[in-house]
mmCIF file of C-alpha atoms and ligand atoms in Angstrom:
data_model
loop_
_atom_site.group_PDB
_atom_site.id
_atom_site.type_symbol
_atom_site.label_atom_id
_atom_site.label_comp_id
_atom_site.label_asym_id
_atom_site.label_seq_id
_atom_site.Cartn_x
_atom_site.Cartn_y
_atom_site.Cartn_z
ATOM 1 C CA UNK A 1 0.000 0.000 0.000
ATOM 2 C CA UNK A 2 1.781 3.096 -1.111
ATOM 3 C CA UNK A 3 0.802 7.011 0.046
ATOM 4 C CA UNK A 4 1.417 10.085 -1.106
ATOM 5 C CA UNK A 5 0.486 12.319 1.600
ATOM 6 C CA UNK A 6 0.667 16.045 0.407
ATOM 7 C CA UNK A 7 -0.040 17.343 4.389
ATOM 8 C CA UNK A 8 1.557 16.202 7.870
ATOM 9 C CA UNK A 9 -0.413 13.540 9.347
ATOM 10 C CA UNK A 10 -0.863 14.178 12.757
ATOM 11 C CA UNK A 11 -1.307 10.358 14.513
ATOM 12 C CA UNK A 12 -0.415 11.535 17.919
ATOM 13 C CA UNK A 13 -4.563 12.038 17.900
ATOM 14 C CA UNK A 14 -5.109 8.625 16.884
ATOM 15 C CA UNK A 15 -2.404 7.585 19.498
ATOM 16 C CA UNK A 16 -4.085 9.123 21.976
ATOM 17 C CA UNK A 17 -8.006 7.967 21.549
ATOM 18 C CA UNK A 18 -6.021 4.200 21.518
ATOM 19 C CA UNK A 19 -4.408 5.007 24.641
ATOM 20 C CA UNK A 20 -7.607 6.765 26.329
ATOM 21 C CA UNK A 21 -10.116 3.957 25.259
ATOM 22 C CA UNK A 22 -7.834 1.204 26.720
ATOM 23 C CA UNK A 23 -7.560 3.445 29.856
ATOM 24 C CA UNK A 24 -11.386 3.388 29.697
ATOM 25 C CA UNK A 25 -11.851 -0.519 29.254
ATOM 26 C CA UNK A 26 -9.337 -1.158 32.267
ATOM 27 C CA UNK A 27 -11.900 0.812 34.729
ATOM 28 C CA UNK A 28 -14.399 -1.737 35.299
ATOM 29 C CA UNK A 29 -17.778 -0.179 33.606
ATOM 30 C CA UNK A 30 -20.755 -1.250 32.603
ATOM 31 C CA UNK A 31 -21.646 -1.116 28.513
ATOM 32 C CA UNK A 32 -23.826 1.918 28.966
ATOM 33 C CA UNK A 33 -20.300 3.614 30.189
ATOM 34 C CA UNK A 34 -18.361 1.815 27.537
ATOM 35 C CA UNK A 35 -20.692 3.726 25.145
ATOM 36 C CA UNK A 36 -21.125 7.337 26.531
ATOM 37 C CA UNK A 37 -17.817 7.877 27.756
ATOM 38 C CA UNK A 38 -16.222 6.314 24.438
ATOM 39 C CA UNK A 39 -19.274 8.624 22.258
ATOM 40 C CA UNK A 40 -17.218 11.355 23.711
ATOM 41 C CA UNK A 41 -13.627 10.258 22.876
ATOM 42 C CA UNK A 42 -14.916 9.354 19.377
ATOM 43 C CA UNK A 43 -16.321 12.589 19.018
ATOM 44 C CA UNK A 44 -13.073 14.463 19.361
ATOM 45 C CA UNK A 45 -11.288 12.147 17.174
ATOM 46 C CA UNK A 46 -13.752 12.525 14.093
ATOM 47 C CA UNK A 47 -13.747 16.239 15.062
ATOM 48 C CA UNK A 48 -10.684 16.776 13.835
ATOM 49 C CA UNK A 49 -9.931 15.436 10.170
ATOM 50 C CA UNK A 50 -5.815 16.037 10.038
ATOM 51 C CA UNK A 51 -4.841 12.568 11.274
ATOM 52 C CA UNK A 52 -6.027 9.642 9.004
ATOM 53 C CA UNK A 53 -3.099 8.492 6.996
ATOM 54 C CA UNK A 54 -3.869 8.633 3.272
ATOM 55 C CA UNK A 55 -3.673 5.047 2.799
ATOM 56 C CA UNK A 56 -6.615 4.237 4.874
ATOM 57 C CA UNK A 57 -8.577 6.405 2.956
ATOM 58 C CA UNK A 58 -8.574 5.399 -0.561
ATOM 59 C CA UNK A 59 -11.997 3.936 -1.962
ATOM 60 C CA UNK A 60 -12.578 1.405 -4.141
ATOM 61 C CA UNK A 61 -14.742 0.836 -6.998
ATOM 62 C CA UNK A 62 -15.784 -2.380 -6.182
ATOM 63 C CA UNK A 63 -17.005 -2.140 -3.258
ATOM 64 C CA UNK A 64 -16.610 -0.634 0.486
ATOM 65 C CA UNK A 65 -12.978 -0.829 2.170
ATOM 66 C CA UNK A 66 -12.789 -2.065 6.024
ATOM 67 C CA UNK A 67 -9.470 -0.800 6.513
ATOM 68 C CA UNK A 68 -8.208 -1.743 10.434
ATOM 69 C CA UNK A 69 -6.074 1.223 12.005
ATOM 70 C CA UNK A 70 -5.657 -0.582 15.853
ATOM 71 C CA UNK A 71 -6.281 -3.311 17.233
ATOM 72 C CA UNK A 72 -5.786 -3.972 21.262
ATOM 73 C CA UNK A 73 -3.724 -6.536 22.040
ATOM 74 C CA UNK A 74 -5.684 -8.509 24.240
ATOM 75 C CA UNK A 75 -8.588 -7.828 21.428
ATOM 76 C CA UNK A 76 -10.925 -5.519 24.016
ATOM 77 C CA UNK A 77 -11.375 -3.145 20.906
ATOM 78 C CA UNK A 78 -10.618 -2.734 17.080
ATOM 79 C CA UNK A 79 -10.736 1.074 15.489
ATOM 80 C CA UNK A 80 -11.681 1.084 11.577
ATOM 81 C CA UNK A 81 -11.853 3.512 8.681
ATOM 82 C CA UNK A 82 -14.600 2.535 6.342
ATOM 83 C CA UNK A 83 -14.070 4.435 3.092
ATOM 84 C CA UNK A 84 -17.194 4.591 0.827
ATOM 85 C CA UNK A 85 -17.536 5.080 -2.528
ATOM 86 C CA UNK A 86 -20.456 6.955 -4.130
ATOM 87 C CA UNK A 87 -23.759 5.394 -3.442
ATOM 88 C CA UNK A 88 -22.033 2.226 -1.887
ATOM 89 C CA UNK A 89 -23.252 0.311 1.560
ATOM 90 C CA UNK A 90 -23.101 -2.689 3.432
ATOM 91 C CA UNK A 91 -26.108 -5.895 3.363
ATOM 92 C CA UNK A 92 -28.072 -5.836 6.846
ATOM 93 C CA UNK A 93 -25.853 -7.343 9.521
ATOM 94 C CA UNK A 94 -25.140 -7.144 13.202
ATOM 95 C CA UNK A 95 -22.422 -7.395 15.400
ATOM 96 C CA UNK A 96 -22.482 -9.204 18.706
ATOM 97 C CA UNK A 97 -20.182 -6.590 20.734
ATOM 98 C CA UNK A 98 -20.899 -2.805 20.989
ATOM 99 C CA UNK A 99 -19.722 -0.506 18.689
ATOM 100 C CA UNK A 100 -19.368 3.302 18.367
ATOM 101 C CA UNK A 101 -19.692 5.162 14.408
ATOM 102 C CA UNK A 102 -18.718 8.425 13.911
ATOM 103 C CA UNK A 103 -18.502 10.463 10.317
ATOM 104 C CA UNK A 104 -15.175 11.890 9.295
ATOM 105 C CA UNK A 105 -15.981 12.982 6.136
ATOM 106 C CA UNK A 106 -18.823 13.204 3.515
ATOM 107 C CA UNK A 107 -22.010 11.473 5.138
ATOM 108 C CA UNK A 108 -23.277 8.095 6.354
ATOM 109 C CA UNK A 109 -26.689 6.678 6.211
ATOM 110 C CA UNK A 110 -27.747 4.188 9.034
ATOM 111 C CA UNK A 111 -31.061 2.218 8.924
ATOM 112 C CA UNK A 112 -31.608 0.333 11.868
ATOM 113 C CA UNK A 113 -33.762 -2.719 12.146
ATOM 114 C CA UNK A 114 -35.625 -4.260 15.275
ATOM 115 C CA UNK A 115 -35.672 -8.413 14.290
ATOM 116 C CA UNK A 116 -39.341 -9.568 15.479
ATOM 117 C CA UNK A 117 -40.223 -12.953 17.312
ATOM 118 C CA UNK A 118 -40.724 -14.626 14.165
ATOM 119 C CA UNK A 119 -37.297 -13.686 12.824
ATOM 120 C CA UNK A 120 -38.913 -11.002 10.139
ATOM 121 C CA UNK A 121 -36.818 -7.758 10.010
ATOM 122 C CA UNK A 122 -38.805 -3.934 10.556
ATOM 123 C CA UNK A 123 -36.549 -1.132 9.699
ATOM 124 C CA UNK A 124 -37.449 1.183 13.164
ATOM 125 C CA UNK A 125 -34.760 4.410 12.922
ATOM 126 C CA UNK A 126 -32.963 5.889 9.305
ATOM 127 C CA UNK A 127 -30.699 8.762 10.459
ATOM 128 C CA UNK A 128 -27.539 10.299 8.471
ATOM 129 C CA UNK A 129 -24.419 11.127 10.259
ATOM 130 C CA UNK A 130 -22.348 14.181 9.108
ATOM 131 C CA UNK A 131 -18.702 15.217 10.230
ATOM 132 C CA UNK A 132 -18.237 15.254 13.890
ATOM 133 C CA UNK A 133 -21.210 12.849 14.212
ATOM 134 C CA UNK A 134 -21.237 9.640 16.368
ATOM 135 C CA UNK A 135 -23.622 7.324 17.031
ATOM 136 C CA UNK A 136 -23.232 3.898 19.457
ATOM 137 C CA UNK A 137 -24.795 0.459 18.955
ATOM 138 C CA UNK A 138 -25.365 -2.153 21.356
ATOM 139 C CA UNK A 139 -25.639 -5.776 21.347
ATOM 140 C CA UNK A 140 -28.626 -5.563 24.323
ATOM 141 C CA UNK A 141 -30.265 -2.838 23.092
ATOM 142 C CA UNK A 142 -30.533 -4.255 19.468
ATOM 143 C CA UNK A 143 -27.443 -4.024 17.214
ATOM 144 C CA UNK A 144 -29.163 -5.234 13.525
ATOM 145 C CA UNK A 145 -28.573 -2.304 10.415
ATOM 146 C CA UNK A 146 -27.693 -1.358 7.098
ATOM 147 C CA UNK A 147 -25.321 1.368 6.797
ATOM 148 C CA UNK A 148 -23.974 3.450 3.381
ATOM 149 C CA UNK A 149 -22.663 6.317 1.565
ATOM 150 C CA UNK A 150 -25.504 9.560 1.682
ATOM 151 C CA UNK A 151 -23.388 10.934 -0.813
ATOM 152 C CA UNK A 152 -24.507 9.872 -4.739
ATOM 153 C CA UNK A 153 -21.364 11.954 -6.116
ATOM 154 C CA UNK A 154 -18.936 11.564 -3.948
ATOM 155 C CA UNK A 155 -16.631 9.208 -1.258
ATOM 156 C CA UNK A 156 -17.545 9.194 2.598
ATOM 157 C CA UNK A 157 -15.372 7.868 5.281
ATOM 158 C CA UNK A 158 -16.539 6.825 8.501
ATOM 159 C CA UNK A 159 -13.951 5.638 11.749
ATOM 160 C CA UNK A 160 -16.034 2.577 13.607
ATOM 161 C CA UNK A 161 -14.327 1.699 17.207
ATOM 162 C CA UNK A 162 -15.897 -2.134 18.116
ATOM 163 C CA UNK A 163 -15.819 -4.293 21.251
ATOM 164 C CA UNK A 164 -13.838 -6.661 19.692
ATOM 165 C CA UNK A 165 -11.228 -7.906 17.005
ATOM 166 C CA UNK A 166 -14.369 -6.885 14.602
ATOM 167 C CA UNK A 167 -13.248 -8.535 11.509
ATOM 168 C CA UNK A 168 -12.544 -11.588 13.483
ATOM 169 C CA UNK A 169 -15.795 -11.518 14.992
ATOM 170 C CA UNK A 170 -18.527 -14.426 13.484
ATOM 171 C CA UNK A 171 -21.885 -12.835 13.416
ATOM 172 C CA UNK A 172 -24.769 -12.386 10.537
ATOM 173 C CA UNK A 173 -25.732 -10.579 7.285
ATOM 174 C CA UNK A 174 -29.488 -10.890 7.346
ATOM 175 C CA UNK A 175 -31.413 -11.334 4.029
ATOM 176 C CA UNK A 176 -34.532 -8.724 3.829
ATOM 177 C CA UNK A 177 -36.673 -11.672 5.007
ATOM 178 C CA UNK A 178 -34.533 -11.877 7.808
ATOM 179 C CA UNK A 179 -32.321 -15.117 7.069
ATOM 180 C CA UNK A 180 -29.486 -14.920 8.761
ATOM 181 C CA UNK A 181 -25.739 -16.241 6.731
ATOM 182 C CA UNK A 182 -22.577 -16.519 8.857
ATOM 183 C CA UNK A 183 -20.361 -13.393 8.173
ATOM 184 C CA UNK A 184 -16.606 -12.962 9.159
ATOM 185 C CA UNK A 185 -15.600 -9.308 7.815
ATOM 186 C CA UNK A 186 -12.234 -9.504 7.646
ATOM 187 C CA UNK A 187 -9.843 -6.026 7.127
ATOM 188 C CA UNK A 188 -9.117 -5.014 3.518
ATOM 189 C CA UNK A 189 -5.534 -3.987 4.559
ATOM 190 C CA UNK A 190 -2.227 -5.895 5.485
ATOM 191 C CA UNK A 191 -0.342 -3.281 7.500
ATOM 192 C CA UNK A 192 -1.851 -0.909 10.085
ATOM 193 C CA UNK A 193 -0.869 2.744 10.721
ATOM 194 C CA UNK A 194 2.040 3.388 12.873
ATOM 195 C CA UNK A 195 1.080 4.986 15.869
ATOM 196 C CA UNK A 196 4.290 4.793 17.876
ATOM 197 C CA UNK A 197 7.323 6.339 16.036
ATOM 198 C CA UNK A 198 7.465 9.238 19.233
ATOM 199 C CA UNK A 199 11.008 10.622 17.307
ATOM 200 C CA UNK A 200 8.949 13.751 15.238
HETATM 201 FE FE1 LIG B 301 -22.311 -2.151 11.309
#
C-alpha cells in the first residue's frame, strides 16, 4: 500500500483515543459507560480530520474498504476507517459486541432494524451522520442495520471503534426476510498505521 500524503499527518490524535479507550476498558464499567464515555472520545477524534493516513482512505470501486487502524492486544477493541464510494453500503448485519460510528468525512446513512419474534426484520430508525457525528450500537439494546454512503457523487469515510477484534468476529448478514448467513468481515488492509514512532 503506497501514500502520497501532500499534508503532515498528525497520529499523535489517533495515538491518543487508543491510549484513552484502553484506559477506559481497564476501569471496570458497565456497557452503557463503555458507550457514553467512548461517544465522547470518538467525538473528538472525528472532530478533527488532520490525522487519518492517506492510505486508509482510498476507496474502491468495487465495493466498500474495512481498513483496520488498531487493534488492542488482548482484542478488548478494534478502530476502523470505512471508506465509501459513491452510493455504496453494506447488506443488513449485526455485530455481537458494541460498537461506536462516527462520520469523518462526507455522510453516512444508518437504517436500523428491530428483528421480530418470528425472525422477520422492521426497519425502526434511518438517520444520516455528518462530520463530527457519532452514534453507538449495542448488542442488548438491538445491534441489527444497514449502513452506506448519503453521498450519490462523492466518497464518505466513517472511523467505527468495536468491542472486539471486529473482523474476526462471526456474526450475521441478514437477508430482507430476515435469514441470517454466517459473516466474518475480515480487514481489507495488510499493514496498520504506525502509531508509535514518538522521534517527530
Ligand atoms: Fe455495522
Amino acid at each position: 500500500m503506497s501514500a502520497v500524503l501532500d499534508r503532515p499527518v498528525n497520529t499523535a490524535r489517533l495515538r491518543d483515543f487508543v491510549r484513552n479507550l484502553a484506559a477506559l476498558l481497564d476501569e471496570p464499567s458497565d456497557e452503557a459507560v463503555i458507550l457514553a464515555r467512548g461517544s465522547a472520545l470518538l467525538a473528538e477524534l472525528v472532530g478533527q480530520d488532520d490525522w487519518l493516513p492517506e492510505a486508509y482512505a482510498v476507496p474502491s470501486a468495487e465495493r466498500y474498504q474495512q481498513y483496520l487502524l488498531h487493534c488492542d492486544s488482548a482484542e478488548r477493541f478494534s478502530v476502523v476507517s470505512f471508506v465509501w464510494g459513491p452510493g455504496q453500503g453494506t447488506p443488513i448485519h449485526d455485530h455481537t459486541v458494541w460498537g461506536l460510528v462516527g462520520v469523518l468525512r462526507g455522510a453516512e446513512r444508518a437504517e436500523n432494524f428491530t428483528r421480530l419474534d418470528d425472525g422477520s426484520l422492521v426497519e425502526s430508525t434511518v438517520g444520516e451522520l455528518r462530520p463530527g457525528d457519532v452514534e453507538a450500537l449495542s448488542p442488548t439494546a438491538g445491534d441489527i442495520h444497514r449502513v452506506s454512503n448519503a453521498l450519490s457523487d462523492a466518497s464518505s469515510i466513517s472511523i467505527h471503534v468495536y468491542g472486539g477484534n471486529i473482523g474476526a468476529v462471526r456474526r450475521s448478514t441478514f437477508a430482507p426476510d430476515g435469514t441470517p448467513k454466517l459473516f466474518i468481515s475480515g480487514y481489507a488492509n495488510d499493514a496498520v498505521p504506525n502509531l508509535w514512532d514518538r522521534s517527530k
